[in-house]
PDB file of C-alpha atoms in Angstrom:
ATOM      1  CA  MET T   1       0.000   0.000   0.000  1.00 44.00           C
ATOM      2  CA  GLU T   2       1.434   3.337  -1.076  1.00 52.00           C
ATOM      3  CA  ALA T   3       1.814   6.119   1.457  1.00 57.00           C
ATOM      4  CA  ASP T   4      -0.298   9.249   0.927  1.00 60.00           C
ATOM      5  CA  LEU T   5       2.206  12.025   0.315  1.00 68.00           C
ATOM      6  CA  SER T   6      -0.237  14.650  -0.912  1.00 64.00           C
ATOM      7  CA  ASP T   7       0.102  16.653   2.307  1.00 74.00           C
ATOM      8  CA  PHE T   8       3.782  15.925   2.872  1.00 80.00           C
ATOM      9  CA  ASN T   9       5.848  19.109   3.362  1.00 86.00           C
ATOM     10  CA  ILE T  10       9.452  18.262   2.618  1.00 86.00           C
ATOM     11  CA  ASP T  11      10.688  21.607   3.969  1.00 86.00           C
ATOM     12  CA  ALA T  12       9.018  21.170   7.344  1.00 86.00           C
ATOM     13  CA  PRO T  13      11.685  20.392   9.995  1.00 85.00           C
ATOM     14  CA  ARG T  14      11.641  16.847  11.351  1.00 88.00           C
ATOM     15  CA  TRP T  15      12.502  18.122  14.822  1.00 90.00           C
ATOM     16  CA  ASP T  16      11.267  21.151  16.736  1.00 89.00           C
ATOM     17  CA  GLN T  17      13.665  23.969  15.859  1.00 88.00           C
ATOM     18  CA  CYS T  18      12.479  26.027  18.820  1.00 87.00           C
ATOM     19  CA  THR T  19      14.326  23.667  21.180  1.00 91.00           C
ATOM     20  CA  PHE T  20      18.062  23.148  21.540  1.00 92.00           C
ATOM     21  CA  LEU T  21      17.734  19.346  21.327  1.00 92.00           C
ATOM     22  CA  GLY T  22      15.646  19.607  18.179  1.00 92.00           C
ATOM     23  CA  ARG T  23      18.257  21.816  16.509  1.00 92.00           C
ATOM     24  CA  VAL T  24      21.074  19.466  17.545  1.00 92.00           C
ATOM     25  CA  LYS T  25      19.234  16.491  15.994  1.00 92.00           C
ATOM     26  CA  HIS T  26      18.715  18.483  12.805  1.00 91.00           C
ATOM     27  CA  PHE T  27      22.398  19.331  12.472  1.00 90.00           C
ATOM     28  CA  PHE T  28      23.467  15.802  13.399  1.00 89.00           C
ATOM     29  CA  ASN T  29      21.424  14.746  10.392  1.00 90.00           C
ATOM     30  CA  ILE T  30      22.769  17.180   7.804  1.00 87.00           C
ATOM     31  CA  THR T  31      26.423  17.178   8.983  1.00 87.00           C
ATOM     32  CA  ASP T  32      26.693  13.378   8.776  1.00 88.00           C
ATOM     33  CA  PRO T  33      30.248  12.984   7.386  1.00 88.00           C
ATOM     34  CA  ARG T  34      29.292   9.761   5.600  1.00 89.00           C
ATOM     35  CA  THR T  35      27.348  11.784   3.042  1.00 88.00           C
ATOM     36  CA  VAL T  36      30.625  13.251   1.752  1.00 88.00           C
ATOM     37  CA  LEU T  37      31.129   9.919  -0.017  1.00 88.00           C
ATOM     38  CA  VAL T  38      27.724   9.945  -1.727  1.00 89.00           C
ATOM     39  CA  PRO T  39      28.152   9.931  -5.558  1.00 91.00           C
ATOM     40  CA  GLU T  40      27.276  13.073  -7.500  1.00 91.00           C
ATOM     41  CA  ARG T  41      24.478  11.316  -9.374  1.00 93.00           C
ATOM     42  CA  GLU T  42      22.801  10.467  -6.057  1.00 93.00           C
ATOM     43  CA  LEU T  43      23.028  14.102  -4.960  1.00 92.00           C
ATOM     44  CA  ASP T  44      21.424  15.139  -8.262  1.00 92.00           C
ATOM     45  CA  TRP T  45      18.671  12.580  -7.637  1.00 92.00           C
ATOM     46  CA  ALA T  46      18.115  14.070  -4.184  1.00 92.00           C
ATOM     47  CA  LYS T  47      17.712  17.567  -5.638  1.00 92.00           C
ATOM     48  CA  VAL T  48      15.203  16.339  -8.225  1.00 91.00           C
ATOM     49  CA  MET T  49      13.197  14.535  -5.538  1.00 91.00           C
ATOM     50  CA  VAL T  50      13.128  17.600  -3.284  1.00 90.00           C
ATOM     51  CA  GLU T  51      12.059  19.895  -6.130  1.00 89.00           C
ATOM     52  CA  LYS T  52       9.346  17.481  -7.280  1.00 88.00           C
ATOM     53  CA  SER T  53       8.071  17.101  -3.736  1.00 88.00           C
ATOM     54  CA  ARG T  54       7.810  20.892  -3.418  1.00 86.00           C
ATOM     55  CA  MET T  55       5.717  20.938  -6.587  1.00 86.00           C
ATOM     56  CA  GLY T  56       3.546  18.079  -5.353  1.00 83.00           C
ATOM     57  CA  ILE T  57       4.454  15.658  -8.149  1.00 83.00           C
ATOM     58  CA  VAL T  58       6.200  12.881  -6.247  1.00 81.00           C
ATOM     59  CA  PRO T  59       6.749   9.787  -8.457  1.00 80.00           C
ATOM     60  CA  PRO T  60       4.361   6.885  -7.727  1.00 81.00           C
ATOM     61  CA  GLY T  61       5.692   4.363  -5.243  1.00 81.00           C
ATOM     62  CA  THR T  62       7.878   6.893  -3.421  1.00 82.00           C
ATOM     63  CA  GLN T  63       8.163   6.274   0.310  1.00 86.00           C
ATOM     64  CA  VAL T  64       8.430   8.888   3.055  1.00 87.00           C
ATOM     65  CA  GLU T  65      11.837   7.464   4.021  1.00 89.00           C
ATOM     66  CA  GLN T  66      13.129   8.135   0.510  1.00 89.00           C
ATOM     67  CA  LEU T  67      12.003  11.756   0.663  1.00 90.00           C
ATOM     68  CA  LEU T  68      13.550  12.250   4.086  1.00 91.00           C
ATOM     69  CA  TYR T  69      16.840  10.780   2.852  1.00 92.00           C
ATOM     70  CA  ALA T  70      16.721  12.981  -0.266  1.00 92.00           C
ATOM     71  CA  LYS T  71      16.183  16.056   1.933  1.00 92.00           C
ATOM     72  CA  LYS T  72      19.105  15.019   4.126  1.00 92.00           C
ATOM     73  CA  LEU T  73      21.410  14.817   1.103  1.00 92.00           C
ATOM     74  CA  TYR T  74      20.011  18.059  -0.288  1.00 92.00           C
ATOM     75  CA  ASP T  75      20.605  19.976   2.941  1.00 90.00           C
ATOM     76  CA  SER T  76      24.102  18.547   3.279  1.00 88.00           C
ATOM     77  CA  ALA T  77      25.331  19.475  -0.202  1.00 89.00           C
ATOM     78  CA  PHE T  78      23.220  22.285  -1.688  1.00 89.00           C
ATOM     79  CA  HIS T  79      23.071  25.976  -0.804  1.00 83.00           C
ATOM     80  CA  PRO T  80      19.923  26.639   1.258  1.00 76.00           C
ATOM     81  CA  ASP T  81      19.107  29.907  -0.567  1.00 73.00           C
ATOM     82  CA  THR T  82      20.248  29.417  -4.169  1.00 78.00           C
ATOM     83  CA  GLY T  83      19.801  25.644  -4.413  1.00 81.00           C
ATOM     84  CA  GLU T  84      23.171  25.325  -6.144  1.00 85.00           C
ATOM     85  CA  LYS T  85      25.421  22.372  -5.436  1.00 87.00           C
ATOM     86  CA  MET T  86      28.381  23.534  -3.357  1.00 86.00           C
ATOM     87  CA  ASN T  87      31.930  22.288  -3.778  1.00 82.00           C
ATOM     88  CA  VAL T  88      32.898  19.530  -1.370  1.00 82.00           C
ATOM     89  CA  ILE T  89      34.853  21.808   0.979  1.00 81.00           C
ATOM     90  CA  GLY T  90      31.894  24.125   1.454  1.00 78.00           C
ATOM     91  CA  ARG T  91      29.291  21.460   2.198  1.00 82.00           C
ATOM     92  CA  MET T  92      27.759  20.850   5.625  1.00 82.00           C
ATOM     93  CA  SER T  93      28.800  17.207   5.321  1.00 83.00           C
ATOM     94  CA  PHE T  94      32.462  18.291   5.095  1.00 84.00           C
ATOM     95  CA  GLN T  95      32.414  20.229   8.381  1.00 81.00           C
ATOM     96  CA  VAL T  96      33.678  17.279  10.440  1.00 83.00           C
ATOM     97  CA  PRO T  97      36.302  15.758   8.085  1.00 81.00           C
ATOM     98  CA  GLY T  98      37.611  19.177   7.070  1.00 79.00           C
ATOM     99  CA  GLY T  99      37.714  20.462  10.624  1.00 79.00           C
ATOM    100  CA  MET T 100      39.407  17.368  12.020  1.00 78.00           C
ATOM    101  CA  ILE T 101      42.272  17.635   9.534  1.00 77.00           C
ATOM    102  CA  ILE T 102      42.903  21.325  10.186  1.00 76.00           C
ATOM    103  CA  THR T 103      42.444  21.072  13.962  1.00 76.00           C
ATOM    104  CA  GLY T 104      44.531  17.921  14.304  1.00 75.00           C
ATOM    105  CA  PHE T 105      47.514  19.292  12.436  1.00 71.00           C
ATOM    106  CA  MET T 106      47.336  22.720  14.084  1.00 70.00           C
ATOM    107  CA  LEU T 107      47.498  21.025  17.484  1.00 70.00           C
ATOM    108  CA  GLN T 108      50.268  18.649  16.422  1.00 69.00           C
ATOM    109  CA  PHE T 109      52.497  21.364  14.924  1.00 64.00           C
ATOM    110  CA  TYR T 110      51.479  24.199  17.238  1.00 56.00           C
ATOM    111  CA  ARG T 111      54.986  25.811  17.167  1.00 65.00           C
ATOM    112  CA  GLN T 112      55.286  25.831  13.402  1.00 49.00           C
ATOM    113  CA  MET T 113      53.929  29.148  12.224  1.00 43.00           C
ATOM    114  CA  ALA T 114      54.266  28.193   8.547  1.00 43.00           C
ATOM    115  CA  LEU T 115      51.433  25.708   8.942  1.00 47.00           C
ATOM    116  CA  SER T 116      49.443  28.234  10.934  1.00 45.00           C
ATOM    117  CA  TYR T 117      49.836  30.657   8.047  1.00 43.00           C
ATOM    118  CA  ILE T 118      48.475  28.094   5.604  1.00 46.00           C
ATOM    119  CA  THR T 119      45.585  26.916   7.730  1.00 48.00           C
ATOM    120  CA  ALA T 120      44.560  30.163   9.379  1.00 47.00           C
ATOM    121  CA  THR T 121      44.397  33.820   8.476  1.00 53.00           C
ATOM    122  CA  THR T 122      46.689  36.747   9.079  1.00 56.00           C
ATOM    123  CA  THR T 123      44.807  37.527  12.276  1.00 53.00           C
ATOM    124  CA  ALA T 124      45.228  34.000  13.546  1.00 53.00           C
ATOM    125  CA  VAL T 125      48.935  34.043  12.763  1.00 55.00           C
ATOM    126  CA  ALA T 126      49.441  37.391  14.478  1.00 57.00           C
ATOM    127  CA  THR T 127      47.643  36.092  17.555  1.00 56.00           C
ATOM    128  CA  ALA T 128      49.592  32.846  17.495  1.00 53.00           C
ATOM    129  CA  VAL T 129      52.941  34.644  17.195  1.00 57.00           C
ATOM    130  CA  GLY T 130      52.050  37.011  20.015  1.00 60.00           C
ATOM    131  CA  MET T 131      50.844  34.184  22.237  1.00 54.00           C
ATOM    132  CA  ASN T 132      53.959  32.152  21.526  1.00 56.00           C
ATOM    133  CA  MET T 133      56.125  35.076  22.650  1.00 58.00           C
ATOM    134  CA  LEU T 134      54.126  35.361  25.852  1.00 54.00           C
ATOM    135  CA  THR T 135      54.235  31.625  26.563  1.00 53.00           C
ATOM    136  CA  LYS T 136      57.931  30.930  25.983  1.00 57.00           C
ATOM    137  CA  ARG T 137      58.519  30.650  29.713  1.00 61.00           C
ATOM    138  CA  ALA T 138      55.155  29.083  30.448  1.00 59.00           C
ATOM    139  CA  PRO T 139      54.574  25.316  30.827  1.00 63.00           C
ATOM    140  CA  PRO T 140      54.454  23.395  27.505  1.00 62.00           C
ATOM    141  CA  LEU T 141      50.721  22.811  27.900  1.00 60.00           C
ATOM    142  CA  VAL T 142      50.045  26.546  27.716  1.00 64.00           C
ATOM    143  CA  GLY T 143      51.854  26.678  24.408  1.00 66.00           C
ATOM    144  CA  ARG T 144      49.607  23.928  23.094  1.00 70.00           C
ATOM    145  CA  TRP T 145      46.600  26.219  23.609  1.00 71.00           C
ATOM    146  CA  VAL T 146      48.001  28.834  21.231  1.00 72.00           C
ATOM    147  CA  PRO T 147      46.077  27.412  18.222  1.00 75.00           C
ATOM    148  CA  PHE T 148      42.761  27.829  20.038  1.00 77.00           C
ATOM    149  CA  ALA T 149      43.527  31.476  20.788  1.00 76.00           C
ATOM    150  CA  ALA T 150      44.441  31.937  17.128  1.00 76.00           C
ATOM    151  CA  VAL T 151      41.256  30.256  15.886  1.00 77.00           C
ATOM    152  CA  ALA T 152      39.069  32.261  18.269  1.00 79.00           C
ATOM    153  CA  ALA T 153      40.687  35.529  17.168  1.00 78.00           C
ATOM    154  CA  ALA T 154      40.369  34.591  13.505  1.00 78.00           C
ATOM    155  CA  ASN T 155      36.652  33.855  13.855  1.00 78.00           C
ATOM    156  CA  CYS T 156      36.061  37.174  15.621  1.00 81.00           C
ATOM    157  CA  VAL T 157      37.572  39.035  12.661  1.00 77.00           C
ATOM    158  CA  ASN T 158      37.058  36.865   9.594  1.00 79.00           C
ATOM    159  CA  ILE T 159      33.330  36.153   9.868  1.00 83.00           C
ATOM    160  CA  PRO T 160      32.394  39.853  10.219  1.00 84.00           C
ATOM    161  CA  MET T 161      34.804  40.681   7.383  1.00 82.00           C
ATOM    162  CA  MET T 162      33.320  38.049   5.066  1.00 82.00           C
ATOM    163  CA  ARG T 163      29.818  39.301   5.865  1.00 86.00           C
ATOM    164  CA  GLN T 164      30.644  42.996   5.991  1.00 85.00           C
ATOM    165  CA  GLN T 165      28.106  43.797   3.270  1.00 87.00           C
ATOM    166  CA  GLU T 166      25.376  42.599   5.618  1.00 88.00           C
ATOM    167  CA  LEU T 167      26.694  44.926   8.315  1.00 88.00           C
ATOM    168  CA  ILE T 168      26.752  47.821   5.834  1.00 90.00           C
ATOM    169  CA  GLN T 169      23.553  47.209   3.872  1.00 90.00           C
ATOM    170  CA  GLY T 170      21.633  45.052   6.325  1.00 90.00           C
ATOM    171  CA  ILE T 171      20.313  41.501   6.236  1.00 90.00           C
ATOM    172  CA  CYS T 172      16.938  40.604   4.757  1.00 90.00           C
ATOM    173  CA  VAL T 173      14.158  40.442   7.367  1.00 90.00           C
ATOM    174  CA  LYS T 174      10.748  38.875   6.743  1.00 89.00           C
ATOM    175  CA  ASP T 175       7.359  38.531   8.368  1.00 87.00           C
ATOM    176  CA  THR T 176       5.784  35.270   9.546  1.00 86.00           C
ATOM    177  CA  ASN T 177       4.587  34.549   5.986  1.00 85.00           C
ATOM    178  CA  HIS T 178       8.131  34.827   4.586  1.00 84.00           C
ATOM    179  CA  ASN T 179       7.417  38.147   2.882  1.00 87.00           C
ATOM    180  CA  GLU T 180      10.468  40.399   2.672  1.00 89.00           C
ATOM    181  CA  ILE T 181       9.870  43.665   4.525  1.00 89.00           C
ATOM    182  CA  GLY T 182      13.288  45.276   4.601  1.00 89.00           C
ATOM    183  CA  HIS T 183      16.987  45.014   5.500  1.00 92.00           C
ATOM    184  CA  SER T 184      18.395  45.502   8.980  1.00 91.00           C
ATOM    185  CA  ARG T 185      21.983  46.122  10.070  1.00 92.00           C
ATOM    186  CA  ARG T 186      21.087  45.349  13.676  1.00 93.00           C
ATOM    187  CA  ALA T 187      19.718  41.964  12.686  1.00 92.00           C
ATOM    188  CA  ALA T 188      22.933  41.310  10.748  1.00 92.00           C
ATOM    189  CA  ALA T 189      25.037  42.142  13.802  1.00 93.00           C
ATOM    190  CA  ILE T 190      23.025  39.730  15.958  1.00 93.00           C
ATOM    191  CA  GLY T 191      23.260  36.919  13.401  1.00 92.00           C
ATOM    192  CA  ILE T 192      26.994  37.373  12.889  1.00 93.00           C
ATOM    193  CA  THR T 193      27.639  37.476  16.651  1.00 93.00           C
ATOM    194  CA  GLN T 194      25.759  34.210  17.102  1.00 93.00           C
ATOM    195  CA  VAL T 195      27.740  32.577  14.289  1.00 91.00           C
ATOM    196  CA  VAL T 196      31.052  33.688  15.856  1.00 91.00           C
ATOM    197  CA  ILE T 197      30.022  32.244  19.224  1.00 92.00           C
ATOM    198  CA  SER T 198      28.971  28.983  17.562  1.00 91.00           C
ATOM    199  CA  ARG T 199      32.255  28.670  15.664  1.00 89.00           C
ATOM    200  CA  ILE T 200      34.358  29.236  18.770  1.00 89.00           C
ATOM    201  CA  THR T 201      32.213  26.791  20.751  1.00 90.00           C
ATOM    202  CA  MET T 202      32.653  24.235  17.978  1.00 88.00           C
ATOM    203  CA  ALA T 203      36.439  24.362  18.277  1.00 84.00           C
ATOM    204  CA  ALA T 204      36.780  24.842  22.035  1.00 86.00           C
ATOM    205  CA  PRO T 205      36.436  21.310  23.527  1.00 85.00           C
ATOM    206  CA  GLY T 206      38.799  19.672  21.077  1.00 83.00           C
ATOM    207  CA  MET T 207      41.404  22.419  21.055  1.00 82.00           C
ATOM    208  CA  ILE T 208      41.375  22.816  24.847  1.00 84.00           C
ATOM    209  CA  LEU T 209      41.074  19.192  25.999  1.00 85.00           C
ATOM    210  CA  LEU T 210      43.123  17.472  23.292  1.00 84.00           C
ATOM    211  CA  PRO T 211      46.390  19.162  24.316  1.00 82.00           C
ATOM    212  CA  VAL T 212      45.850  17.875  27.860  1.00 83.00           C
ATOM    213  CA  ILE T 213      45.158  14.369  26.584  1.00 84.00           C
ATOM    214  CA  MET T 214      48.115  14.347  24.206  1.00 82.00           C
ATOM    215  CA  GLU T 215      50.521  15.677  26.816  1.00 82.00           C
ATOM    216  CA  ARG T 216      49.619  12.715  29.035  1.00 84.00           C
ATOM    217  CA  LEU T 217      49.797  10.199  26.192  1.00 83.00           C
ATOM    218  CA  GLU T 218      53.146  11.445  24.901  1.00 80.00           C
ATOM    219  CA  LYS T 219      54.747  10.642  28.253  1.00 83.00           C
ATOM    220  CA  LEU T 220      53.876   6.958  27.875  1.00 83.00           C
ATOM    221  CA  HIS T 221      56.766   4.696  26.886  1.00 84.00           C
ATOM    222  CA  PHE T 222      55.119   3.155  23.825  1.00 82.00           C
ATOM    223  CA  MET T 223      54.006   6.572  22.521  1.00 80.00           C
ATOM    224  CA  LYS T 224      57.614   7.778  22.530  1.00 81.00           C
ATOM    225  CA  LYS T 225      58.442   4.965  20.119  1.00 82.00           C
ATOM    226  CA  VAL T 226      55.693   5.784  17.623  1.00 81.00           C
ATOM    227  CA  LYS T 227      55.996   9.549  17.180  1.00 79.00           C
ATOM    228  CA  VAL T 228      54.976   9.162  13.553  1.00 81.00           C
ATOM    229  CA  LEU T 229      51.489   8.250  14.770  1.00 81.00           C
ATOM    230  CA  HIS T 230      51.039  11.344  16.926  1.00 80.00           C
ATOM    231  CA  ALA T 231      49.628  13.496  14.109  1.00 80.00           C
ATOM    232  CA  PRO T 232      47.160  10.845  12.806  1.00 83.00           C
ATOM    233  CA  LEU T 233      46.038  10.235  16.388  1.00 84.00           C
ATOM    234  CA  GLN T 234      45.359  13.944  16.945  1.00 83.00           C
ATOM    235  CA  VAL T 235      43.418  14.144  13.689  1.00 83.00           C
ATOM    236  CA  THR T 236      41.311  11.139  14.696  1.00 85.00           C
ATOM    237  CA  LEU T 237      40.630  12.474  18.182  1.00 85.00           C
ATOM    238  CA  SER T 238      39.756  15.870  16.717  1.00 85.00           C
ATOM    239  CA  GLY T 239      37.199  14.129  14.530  1.00 85.00           C
ATOM    240  CA  CYS T 240      35.677  12.417  17.569  1.00 86.00           C
ATOM    241  CA  PHE T 241      35.170  15.808  19.229  1.00 86.00           C
ATOM    242  CA  LEU T 242      33.825  17.470  16.078  1.00 86.00           C
ATOM    243  CA  ILE T 243      31.286  14.748  15.302  1.00 88.00           C
ATOM    244  CA  PHE T 244      29.443  15.910  18.407  1.00 89.00           C
ATOM    245  CA  MET T 245      30.485  19.553  18.622  1.00 89.00           C
ATOM    246  CA  VAL T 246      29.540  20.591  15.073  1.00 89.00           C
ATOM    247  CA  PRO T 247      25.815  19.879  15.546  1.00 91.00           C
ATOM    248  CA  VAL T 248      25.880  21.071  19.158  1.00 91.00           C
ATOM    249  CA  ALA T 249      27.509  24.399  18.226  1.00 91.00           C
ATOM    250  CA  CYS T 250      25.292  24.899  15.166  1.00 89.00           C
ATOM    251  CA  GLY T 251      22.258  24.228  17.339  1.00 91.00           C
ATOM    252  CA  LEU T 252      23.090  26.806  20.019  1.00 91.00           C
ATOM    253  CA  PHE T 253      20.870  29.400  18.342  1.00 91.00           C
ATOM    254  CA  PRO T 254      17.813  29.021  16.093  1.00 89.00           C
ATOM    255  CA  GLN T 255      18.645  29.183  12.401  1.00 87.00           C
ATOM    256  CA  LYS T 256      15.598  31.385  11.874  1.00 88.00           C
ATOM    257  CA  CYS T 257      16.001  34.240  14.342  1.00 89.00           C
ATOM    258  CA  LYS T 258      13.090  36.215  15.753  1.00 90.00           C
ATOM    259  CA  LEU T 259      13.554  39.906  16.522  1.00 90.00           C
ATOM    260  CA  PRO T 260      11.067  42.488  17.871  1.00 91.00           C
ATOM    261  CA  VAL T 261      10.366  45.315  15.454  1.00 89.00           C
ATOM    262  CA  SER T 262      11.130  47.724  18.300  1.00 89.00           C
ATOM    263  CA  TYR T 263      14.788  46.617  18.192  1.00 89.00           C
ATOM    264  CA  LEU T 264      15.240  47.496  14.512  1.00 90.00           C
ATOM    265  CA  GLU T 265      16.619  50.741  13.128  1.00 91.00           C
ATOM    266  CA  PRO T 266      14.201  53.664  13.659  1.00 91.00           C
ATOM    267  CA  GLU T 267      13.754  54.236   9.920  1.00 91.00           C
ATOM    268  CA  LEU T 268      12.907  50.573   9.338  1.00 90.00           C
ATOM    269  CA  GLN T 269      10.483  50.617  12.258  1.00 89.00           C
ATOM    270  CA  ASP T 270       8.720  53.594  10.703  1.00 89.00           C
ATOM    271  CA  THR T 271       8.515  51.851   7.322  1.00 89.00           C
ATOM    272  CA  ILE T 272       7.043  48.688   8.822  1.00 87.00           C
ATOM    273  CA  LYS T 273       4.520  50.546  10.982  1.00 87.00           C
ATOM    274  CA  ALA T 274       3.461  52.751   8.070  1.00 87.00           C
ATOM    275  CA  LYS T 275       2.824  49.716   5.870  1.00 86.00           C
ATOM    276  CA  TYR T 276       1.604  47.107   8.347  1.00 83.00           C
ATOM    277  CA  GLY T 277       0.639  49.027  11.465  1.00 82.00           C
ATOM    278  CA  GLU T 278       0.831  46.776  14.526  1.00 81.00           C
ATOM    279  CA  LEU T 279       0.250  43.604  12.498  1.00 84.00           C
ATOM    280  CA  VAL T 280       3.980  42.801  12.382  1.00 84.00           C
ATOM    281  CA  PRO T 281       5.383  42.784  15.945  1.00 88.00           C
ATOM    282  CA  TYR T 282       8.343  40.582  15.014  1.00 90.00           C
ATOM    283  CA  VAL T 283      10.614  40.044  12.039  1.00 91.00           C
ATOM    284  CA  TYR T 284      12.547  36.915  11.119  1.00 91.00           C
ATOM    285  CA  PHE T 285      15.911  36.379   9.442  1.00 90.00           C
ATOM    286  CA  ASN T 286      18.392  33.601   8.674  1.00 89.00           C
ATOM    287  CA  LYS T 287      21.461  34.041  10.880  1.00 87.00           C
ATOM    288  CA  GLY T 288      23.691  32.009   8.542  1.00 82.00           C
ATOM    289  CA  LEU T 289      26.280  29.377   9.475  1.00 79.00           C
TER     290      LEU T 289
END
């Protein structure tokens, strides 16, 4: 017996996005690193299935599980606004494998600024160099935390820089019916701040706890004999942290933010009140990732 999919809304979230646990489950689903290995033709199939479902013309015999899987692949590999397939490095499914490689090697070669230059930005390098100068006489463990300070500093500068147009021109805000009603710089600042906090939270456990773990392990007799395995071990352990921290950090704040009209710029408030009166008490915007 075929399932009735006439009322199926493929864009409706499977988990309540108003709760932290619901958001974490959602991001666990779309950041599944196994989907990095999915063939391109299967990703194209997923996009076709999602688009057909939105138009209400699901092929006969299609099961709900197939649509949910197609949506998972779609969310993991395609841009949420444009619908274009992203390159592998930019996909949600690459967050864990990409992050574990960068984090693992930054922690392993924390005194080698050449690698920091390649894997981080000028801000991160400047922070790392400064921190290294301050920690020369500090215990070795303190020096191992230099990469985290560099990553945190880089996120605080790079994300606002990459999204500076939103800070200058404002981010699109909508009403409850998804109708665009203006652009707000204050909304952009809130969204960018939340993304910076999420990114730092994502990196923190691994980059703070792993140095402690590795310092203990490197003192063991058998670990001194297999130094060549230290870097692969750090990469693997970084991946273990990121598998959990990527969805947890992404789920800290709702993807669709709600903001009172009274918090917007005065000119935008006037525009909204002139057009809608008191019918629009809140606006909504996508904070980004």
